[in-house]
XYZ file of N, CA and C in Angstrom:
633
model
N 8.586 3.413 16.049
C 9.648 3.985 15.255
C 9.580 5.590 15.448
N 9.489 6.154 16.474
C 9.101 7.584 16.751
C 10.012 8.446 16.019
N 11.316 8.013 15.654
C 12.236 8.923 14.994
C 12.338 8.694 13.607
N 11.677 7.708 13.105
C 11.852 7.309 11.574
C 11.696 8.683 10.653
N 10.726 9.235 10.846
C 10.455 10.306 9.896
C 11.439 11.390 9.584
N 12.015 11.781 10.802
C 13.198 12.761 10.786
C 14.465 12.071 10.250
N 14.535 10.691 10.366
C 15.818 10.070 9.934
C 15.912 9.870 8.377
N 14.862 10.116 7.666
C 14.769 9.863 6.338
C 15.183 11.207 5.528
N 15.882 10.906 4.256
C 16.282 12.212 3.661
C 15.071 12.714 2.942
N 15.225 14.206 2.592
C 14.224 14.608 1.951
C 14.285 14.121 0.312
N 13.169 14.135 -0.369
C 13.130 13.464 -1.577
C 12.761 14.601 -2.797
N 13.129 14.278 -3.896
C 12.570 14.996 -5.079
C 11.597 13.887 -5.637
N 10.373 14.127 -5.395
C 9.394 13.033 -5.610
C 9.389 12.550 -7.046
N 9.477 13.285 -7.906
C 9.331 12.970 -9.211
C 10.528 12.788 -10.139
N 11.637 13.078 -9.494
C 13.026 13.026 -10.246
C 13.157 13.948 -11.258
N 12.518 15.214 -11.009
C 12.708 16.189 -12.194
C 11.602 16.235 -13.256
N 10.691 15.364 -13.086
C 9.524 15.438 -14.072
C 8.595 16.550 -13.756
N 8.606 17.587 -14.397
C 7.621 18.726 -14.092
C 6.292 18.413 -13.952
N 5.685 17.692 -14.889
C 4.325 17.347 -14.896
C 4.006 16.446 -13.608
N 4.800 15.404 -13.187
C 4.635 14.625 -12.277
C 4.727 15.429 -10.871
N 5.817 16.173 -10.906
C 5.867 17.032 -9.727
C 4.480 17.867 -9.396
N 4.079 18.440 -10.462
C 2.782 19.178 -10.350
C 1.507 18.430 -9.878
N 1.527 17.175 -10.422
C 0.457 16.240 -10.186
C 0.520 15.838 -8.662
N 1.800 15.566 -8.258
C 1.938 15.165 -6.688
C 1.650 16.249 -5.871
N 1.940 17.658 -6.393
C 1.541 18.893 -5.442
C -0.003 18.898 -5.427
N -0.654 18.601 -6.518
C -2.110 18.549 -6.721
C -2.691 17.552 -5.537
N -2.016 16.341 -5.642
C -2.602 15.366 -4.787
C -2.592 15.637 -3.340
N -1.389 16.335 -3.078
C -0.967 16.702 -1.535
C -1.726 17.838 -1.041
N -2.443 18.411 -2.105
C -3.187 19.786 -1.782
C -4.740 19.396 -1.743
N -5.077 17.930 -2.174
C -6.290 17.729 -2.291
C -7.236 17.974 -1.137
N -8.381 18.469 -1.398
C -9.412 18.650 -0.255
C -10.841 18.261 -0.706
N -10.920 17.259 -1.691
C -12.318 16.978 -2.050
C -13.202 16.318 -1.032
N -12.641 15.784 0.003
C -13.509 15.080 1.004
C -13.226 15.780 2.343
N -12.679 16.970 2.422
C -12.253 17.655 3.825
C -13.347 17.558 4.590
N -14.460 17.871 4.348
C -15.600 17.833 5.259
C -15.961 16.616 5.999
N -15.527 15.531 5.452
C -15.814 14.161 6.038
C -14.605 13.665 6.813
N -13.531 14.407 6.858
C -12.359 13.898 7.668
C -12.266 14.380 9.098
N -12.337 13.664 10.089
C -12.360 14.251 11.460
C -10.997 14.829 11.929
N -9.808 14.513 11.128
C -8.592 15.319 11.581
C -8.215 16.230 10.582
N -9.111 16.271 9.496
C -8.647 17.271 8.486
C -7.926 16.453 7.234
N -7.806 17.144 6.182
C -6.986 16.515 5.058
C -5.565 16.489 5.187
N -4.745 15.439 5.013
C -3.354 15.336 4.953
C -3.104 14.224 4.114
N -3.138 14.296 2.648
C -2.951 13.171 1.764
C -1.553 12.737 1.890
N -1.288 11.353 1.987
C -0.112 10.834 2.114
C 0.087 9.850 1.029
N 1.128 10.237 0.133
C 1.563 9.414 -0.991
C 3.177 9.600 -1.167
N 3.743 8.649 -1.647
C 5.094 8.523 -1.740
C 5.567 7.795 -2.945
N 6.192 8.422 -3.896
C 6.616 7.854 -5.265
C 7.574 8.726 -5.882
N 8.255 7.979 -6.843
C 9.043 8.731 -7.808
C 9.115 7.933 -9.207
N 9.461 8.705 -10.212
C 9.673 8.152 -11.416
C 10.762 6.951 -11.349
N 10.456 5.901 -11.924
C 11.400 4.761 -12.043
C 11.084 3.778 -10.814
N 10.096 3.954 -10.037
C 9.673 2.974 -8.914
C 9.235 1.638 -9.662
N 9.697 0.649 -9.118
C 9.442 -0.733 -9.592
C 8.439 -1.647 -8.854
N 8.206 -1.253 -7.621
C 7.195 -1.912 -6.764
C 6.220 -0.848 -6.353
N 5.015 -1.141 -6.468
C 3.886 -0.361 -6.027
C 3.026 -1.032 -4.950
N 2.940 -0.351 -3.704
C 1.996 -0.752 -2.741
C 0.778 -0.111 -2.638
N -0.398 -0.715 -2.938
C -1.745 0.017 -2.772
C -2.338 -0.611 -1.402
N -2.318 0.161 -0.512
C -2.979 -0.242 0.729
C -4.418 0.366 0.985
N -4.845 0.633 2.282
C -6.167 1.044 2.539
C -6.071 2.526 2.716
N -5.748 3.212 4.070
C -5.744 4.508 4.237
C -4.934 4.775 5.406
N -4.272 5.888 5.676
C -3.378 6.218 6.686
C -4.128 6.049 8.045
N -3.409 5.502 9.145
C -3.926 5.634 10.479
C -3.639 6.865 11.086
N -3.685 7.095 12.456
C -3.531 8.364 13.094
C -2.087 8.470 13.131
N -1.277 7.696 13.307
C 0.219 7.872 13.487
C 0.799 8.217 12.153
N 0.351 7.761 11.018
C 0.714 8.082 9.751
C 0.212 9.480 9.257
N -1.071 9.871 9.732
C -1.707 11.184 9.859
C -0.681 12.229 10.320
N -0.215 11.910 11.528
C 0.565 12.693 12.343
C 1.881 12.979 11.700
N 2.564 11.887 11.116
C 3.979 12.153 10.632
C 4.116 12.418 9.104
N 3.049 12.031 8.527
C 2.879 12.116 6.952
C 3.745 11.029 6.238
N 4.281 10.065 7.114
C 5.049 9.133 6.541
C 4.310 7.821 6.452
N 4.011 7.200 5.185
C 3.160 5.970 5.109
C 3.923 4.710 5.819
N 3.016 3.832 6.412
C 3.326 2.685 7.015
C 4.473 3.016 8.102
N 4.174 3.996 8.698
C 5.283 4.439 9.922
C 4.520 3.822 11.172
N 4.254 2.569 11.308
C 3.677 2.013 12.473
C 3.935 0.658 12.540
N 3.381 -0.110 13.419
C 3.501 -1.589 13.682
C 3.282 -2.347 12.394
N 2.066 -1.985 11.723
C 1.715 -2.583 10.442
C 2.803 -2.524 9.337
N 3.455 -1.242 9.449
C 4.568 -1.071 8.506
C 5.884 -1.999 8.855
N 6.093 -2.205 10.102
C 7.181 -3.044 10.516
C 6.989 -4.402 10.099
N 5.683 -4.928 10.072
C 5.364 -6.305 9.725
C 5.429 -6.269 8.102
N 5.062 -5.239 7.429
C 5.123 -5.444 6.026
C 6.583 -5.406 5.609
N 7.349 -4.671 6.175
C 8.826 -4.576 5.616
C 9.482 -6.033 6.027
N 8.928 -6.598 7.111
C 9.440 -7.908 7.370
C 9.023 -8.997 6.171
N 7.749 -8.955 5.870
C 7.178 -9.693 4.695
C 7.920 -9.614 3.432
N 8.336 -8.211 3.160
C 9.029 -7.911 2.130
C 10.517 -8.186 2.119
N 10.987 -8.418 3.319
C 12.488 -8.453 3.646
C 13.210 -7.290 3.041
N 12.743 -6.156 3.388
C 13.375 -4.924 2.958
C 13.778 -3.983 4.169
N 14.925 -3.323 3.887
C 15.371 -2.531 5.034
C 14.317 -1.124 5.020
N 14.496 -0.483 6.066
C 13.637 0.816 6.180
C 14.037 1.654 4.917
N 15.451 1.706 4.571
C 16.043 2.810 3.657
C 15.429 2.334 2.248
N 15.506 0.965 1.983
C 14.983 0.673 0.742
C 13.424 0.865 0.521
N 12.740 0.485 1.740
C 11.278 0.545 1.741
C 10.949 2.082 1.377
N 11.504 3.057 2.035
C 11.313 4.317 1.858
C 12.054 5.086 0.784
N 12.719 4.388 -0.224
C 13.349 5.051 -1.393
C 12.315 4.948 -2.383
N 11.608 6.234 -2.736
C 10.577 6.325 -3.611
C 10.977 6.000 -5.177
N 12.235 5.913 -5.271
C 12.671 5.489 -6.709
C 12.644 4.075 -6.702
N 12.605 3.329 -5.732
C 12.340 1.902 -5.734
C 10.923 1.472 -5.559
N 10.347 2.029 -4.562
C 9.158 1.639 -4.088
C 8.084 2.716 -3.985
N 6.899 2.626 -4.658
C 5.935 3.767 -4.761
C 4.796 3.330 -3.666
N 4.211 4.173 -3.054
C 3.082 3.950 -2.071
C 1.918 4.883 -2.384
N 0.790 4.104 -2.833
C -0.299 4.942 -3.133
C -1.584 4.262 -2.599
N -2.027 4.744 -1.458
C -3.197 4.065 -0.738
C -4.547 4.281 -1.564
N -5.621 3.510 -1.111
C -6.895 3.684 -1.665
C -7.497 4.906 -1.342
N -7.272 5.351 0.121
C -7.743 6.626 0.482
C -6.457 7.403 1.090
N -6.238 8.581 0.739
C -5.008 9.287 0.908
C -4.956 9.752 2.303
N -5.961 10.028 2.946
C -6.210 10.743 4.300
C -6.836 9.627 5.343
N -6.581 10.012 6.560
C -7.124 9.238 7.589
C -8.588 9.377 7.540
N -9.444 8.321 7.466
C -10.887 8.551 7.389
C -11.710 8.517 8.653
N -11.133 8.375 9.763
C -11.776 8.284 11.039
C -12.076 7.017 11.445
N -12.860 6.833 12.613
C -13.121 5.575 13.281
C -14.694 5.250 13.332
N -15.177 3.980 13.207
C -16.354 3.572 13.660
C -16.545 3.819 15.047
N -17.812 4.028 15.464
C -18.081 4.247 16.771
C -17.864 2.878 17.650
N -17.849 1.754 17.097
C -17.681 0.559 17.713
C -16.207 0.277 17.717
N -15.274 1.117 17.103
C -13.911 0.761 17.018
C -13.516 0.318 15.634
N -12.270 0.681 15.381
C -11.640 0.305 13.997
C -11.794 1.341 13.201
N -10.775 1.534 12.201
C -10.830 2.561 11.145
C -11.871 2.537 10.177
N -12.540 3.530 9.710
C -13.444 3.597 8.573
C -12.850 3.191 7.333
N -13.494 2.785 6.285
C -13.048 2.427 4.902
C -12.280 3.670 4.370
N -11.499 3.403 3.404
C -10.780 4.593 2.764
C -12.108 5.384 2.135
N -11.645 6.655 2.078
C -12.732 7.555 1.398
C -12.844 7.245 -0.039
N -14.178 7.061 -0.677
C -14.207 6.624 -1.998
C -13.887 7.574 -2.934
N -13.503 8.820 -2.734
C -13.275 9.726 -3.775
C -11.793 9.679 -4.314
N -10.932 9.176 -3.464
C -9.556 9.283 -3.807
C -9.120 8.466 -5.113
N -9.255 7.128 -4.991
C -8.910 6.413 -6.133
C -9.486 6.908 -7.511
N -10.814 7.131 -7.783
C -11.160 7.636 -9.016
C -10.645 8.892 -9.389
N -10.318 9.804 -8.431
C -9.838 11.099 -8.708
C -8.291 11.099 -8.988
N -7.513 10.192 -8.429
C -6.011 10.301 -8.623
C -5.239 9.105 -9.019
N -5.907 7.856 -9.010
C -5.028 6.650 -9.245
C -4.413 6.574 -10.666
N -5.501 6.694 -11.550
C -5.066 6.612 -12.841
C -4.156 7.548 -13.342
N -4.105 8.720 -12.847
C -3.279 9.939 -13.381
C -1.992 9.463 -12.742
N -1.831 9.085 -11.552
C -0.547 8.758 -10.856
C 0.152 7.521 -11.651
N -0.643 6.608 -12.008
C -0.014 5.553 -12.581
C 0.485 5.651 -13.970
N -0.012 6.753 -14.757
C 0.515 7.010 -15.898
C 2.118 7.612 -15.817
N 2.438 7.817 -14.617
C 3.843 8.317 -14.412
C 4.651 7.331 -13.738
N 4.144 6.038 -13.576
C 4.957 4.851 -13.168
C 4.981 3.779 -14.112
N 5.734 3.908 -15.289
C 5.778 2.804 -16.218
C 6.664 1.591 -15.923
N 7.512 1.692 -14.943
C 8.342 0.643 -14.689
C 7.993 -0.302 -13.513
N 6.886 -0.255 -13.120
C 6.229 -1.057 -12.011
C 6.273 -2.558 -12.547
N 7.010 -3.425 -11.776
C 7.015 -4.761 -11.960
C 6.262 -5.609 -11.069
N 5.824 -5.005 -9.945
C 4.931 -5.771 -9.001
C 4.070 -4.894 -8.207
N 2.887 -5.120 -8.098
C 1.888 -4.369 -7.359
C 1.310 -5.080 -6.278
N 1.524 -4.785 -5.019
C 0.813 -5.297 -3.791
C -0.447 -4.810 -3.601
N -1.538 -5.610 -3.601
C -2.897 -5.165 -3.324
C -3.315 -5.530 -2.024
N -3.211 -4.538 -1.031
C -3.221 -4.944 0.394
C -4.623 -4.564 0.932
N -5.438 -5.684 1.173
C -6.668 -5.507 1.655
C -7.783 -5.581 0.694
N -8.941 -5.716 1.078
C -10.202 -5.867 0.219
C -10.402 -4.825 -0.746
N -10.059 -3.480 -0.266
C -10.461 -2.379 -1.055
C -9.687 -2.330 -2.427
N -8.359 -2.518 -2.107
C -7.396 -2.492 -3.311
C -7.572 -3.588 -4.356
N -8.054 -4.756 -3.706
C -8.345 -5.976 -4.489
C -9.656 -5.751 -5.251
N -10.636 -5.119 -4.598
C -11.949 -4.992 -5.194
C -11.659 -3.953 -6.549
N -11.005 -2.959 -6.383
C -10.760 -2.027 -7.487
C -9.800 -2.686 -8.548
N -8.751 -3.365 -8.198
C -7.825 -3.798 -9.429
C -8.078 -5.225 -9.706
N -8.757 -6.080 -9.189
C -8.945 -7.301 -9.578
C -10.315 -7.604 -9.932
N -11.425 -6.746 -9.546
C -12.774 -6.683 -9.936
C -13.303 -8.022 -9.851
N -14.009 -8.549 -10.957
C -14.720 -9.743 -10.981
C -13.700 -10.951 -10.946
N -12.453 -10.655 -10.910
C -11.612 -11.903 -10.808
C -11.175 -12.307 -9.446
N -11.853 -11.454 -8.467
C -11.699 -11.840 -7.218
C -12.488 -13.008 -6.705
N -12.008 -13.752 -5.823
C -12.730 -15.030 -5.126
C -13.943 -14.366 -4.318
N -14.536 -15.263 -3.799
C -15.768 -14.732 -2.840
C -15.157 -14.094 -1.514
N -14.084 -14.484 -1.024
C -13.497 -13.930 0.102
C -12.126 -13.365 -0.090
N -11.682 -12.441 0.841
C -10.319 -12.041 0.679
C -9.337 -13.062 0.866
N -9.692 -14.116 1.769
C -8.701 -15.163 2.023
C -8.694 -16.037 0.851
N -9.754 -16.395 0.180
C -9.661 -17.224 -1.069
C -8.805 -16.440 -2.136
N -9.043 -15.168 -2.198
C -8.327 -14.274 -3.188
C -6.837 -14.310 -3.026
N -6.494 -14.151 -1.709
C -4.899 -14.159 -1.374
C -4.312 -15.558 -1.630
N -5.334 -16.599 -1.280
C -4.790 -18.118 -1.553
C -4.605 -18.230 -3.037
N -5.343 -17.655 -3.863
C -5.123 -17.860 -5.252
C -4.184 -16.870 -5.861
N -3.103 -16.418 -5.106
C -2.258 -15.391 -5.532
C -1.614 -15.730 -6.962
N -1.265 -17.046 -7.039
C -0.454 -17.434 -8.229
C -1.238 -16.942 -9.525
N -2.583 -16.962 -9.497
C -3.424 -16.716 -10.546
C -3.271 -15.190 -11.155
N -2.800 -14.313 -10.275
C -2.722 -12.849 -10.523
C -1.411 -12.462 -10.798
N -0.195 -13.340 -10.556
C 1.014 -12.844 -10.730
C 1.440 -12.839 -12.204
N 0.833 -13.427 -13.215
C 1.304 -13.094 -14.511
C 0.875 -11.642 -14.857
N 0.086 -11.004 -14.245
C -0.327 -9.697 -14.401
C 0.476 -8.664 -13.365
N 1.541 -9.337 -12.902
C 2.356 -8.663 -11.741
C 1.419 -8.060 -10.574
N 0.304 -8.734 -10.345
C -0.516 -8.310 -9.182
C -0.363 -9.250 -8.258
N -0.311 -8.786 -6.806
C -0.137 -9.817 -5.769
C -1.125 -9.254 -4.615
N -2.336 -10.071 -4.444
C -3.225 -9.763 -3.338
C -2.675 -10.320 -2.033
N -2.783 -9.375 -0.965
C -2.359 -9.784 0.263
C -3.275 -9.192 1.395
N -3.225 -9.859 2.484
C -4.051 -9.443 3.801
C -3.272 -8.012 4.246
N -3.945 -7.379 4.983
C -3.506 -6.172 5.767
C -2.505 -6.780 6.785
N -1.317 -6.056 6.852
C -0.309 -6.495 8.017
C -0.476 -6.076 9.186
N -1.730 -5.675 9.581
C -2.075 -5.338 10.949
C -1.769 -6.566 11.852
N -1.453 -6.160 13.197
C -1.147 -7.279 14.037
C -2.578 -7.924 14.560
N -3.450 -7.309 14.141
C -4.967 -7.766 14.471
C -5.136 -9.113 13.587
N -4.436 -9.187 12.507
C -4.506 -10.295 11.550
C -3.564 -11.507 11.864
N -2.846 -11.461 13.047
C -2.065 -12.568 13.609
C -2.895 -13.733 13.643
N -4.135 -13.832 14.149
C -5.007 -15.084 14.195
C -5.318 -15.543 12.827
N -5.393 -14.618 11.855
C -5.592 -14.947 10.445
C -4.375 -15.824 9.908
N -3.345 -15.263 10.242
C -2.251 -16.032 9.791
C -1.949 -17.336 10.365
N -2.438 -17.449 11.729
C -2.265 -18.889 12.284
C -3.276 -19.863 11.680
N -4.360 -19.246 11.406
C -5.420 -20.095 10.631
C -4.962 -20.516 9.261
N -4.130 -19.651 8.593
C -3.810 -19.855 7.180
C -2.451 -20.022 7.001
N -1.698 -21.015 7.486
C -0.288 -21.108 7.382
C 0.455 -21.129 6.162
N -0.394 -21.324 5.156
C -0.066 -21.421 3.658
C 0.569 -20.043 3.252
N 0.127 -18.996 3.917
C 0.392 -17.554 3.773
C 1.919 -17.441 3.875
N 2.473 -17.881 5.053
C 3.870 -17.739 5.322
C 4.775 -18.759 4.600
N 4.118 -20.059 4.413
C 4.906 -21.131 3.869
C 4.905 -20.963 2.339
N 3.760 -20.408 1.596
C 3.812 -20.441 0.262
C 3.968 -19.043 -0.488
N 3.059 -18.084 0.126
C 3.112 -16.767 -0.536
C 4.350 -15.955 -0.132
N 4.779 -15.788 1.149
C 5.926 -14.866 1.470
C 7.191 -15.371 0.766
N 7.463 -16.645 0.621
C 8.752 -16.827 -0.232
C 8.551 -16.374 -1.637
N 7.516 -16.453 -2.307
C 7.434 -16.067 -3.604
C 7.457 -14.469 -3.597
N 6.860 -13.841 -2.760
C 7.070 -12.389 -2.633
C 8.464 -12.018 -2.333
N 9.141 -12.699 -1.537
C 10.621 -12.238 -1.290
C 11.388 -12.465 -2.451
N 11.206 -13.560 -3.149
C 11.943 -13.842 -4.168
C 11.764 -12.744 -5.335
N 10.522 -12.474 -5.600
C 10.246 -11.323 -6.470
C 10.961 -10.166 -6.180
N 10.813 -9.706 -4.897
C 11.413 -8.466 -4.410
C 12.951 -8.468 -4.800
N 13.770 -9.637 -4.296
C 15.137 -9.635 -4.385
C 15.397 -9.522 -5.833
N 14.585 -10.211 -6.812
C 14.935 -10.325 -8.307
C 14.712 -8.971 -8.913
N 13.480 -8.151 -8.418
C 13.459 -6.779 -8.870
C 14.599 -5.775 -8.589
N 14.860 -5.898 -7.332
C 16.025 -4.858 -6.699
C 17.483 -5.449 -6.941
N 17.537 -6.810 -7.282
C 18.943 -7.301 -7.533
C 19.770 -7.406 -6.436
């Protein structure tokens, strides 16, 4: 989606909330781990007061780093399909907030694959941002890092087991999910319950929330 970023309207991120605006400006100016970032800092976060779904993923990839638009890649296409949301609804910050575990692109392993999210981001910013999102009705915990922080000892031994037990966490409006990377296509084939059981529940929740 090379033209996606330019096609989206500019946003007033916090809907006129001065404190929230100031906090988001702080986050976007964050440099606490600048020395460890191969492409330099470019914190990516998108949210507004009144958002009702929160996505907590891992960290931006190179394409997201270039555009500043979260999930602006093939993984984002698959995630929007999972949610059954249009691009416009997905990127409406008053509907859906996006707050990764690491706000900047962390770099790559020598053997390939992105490094884990930087550990400084979530402790520094997540709790403060969540104070300004009182209307969240569903939080998607995408990947092991988000699940580790927000489920803690309630996680199962593996991410697959944790996601399989998704119904256990829904009373707390938390939904653990795998990363929608196309590298996980084989995982989905090995775990057909994900599409058969979890995705219908997710889509029903999303439609109920947005009416």
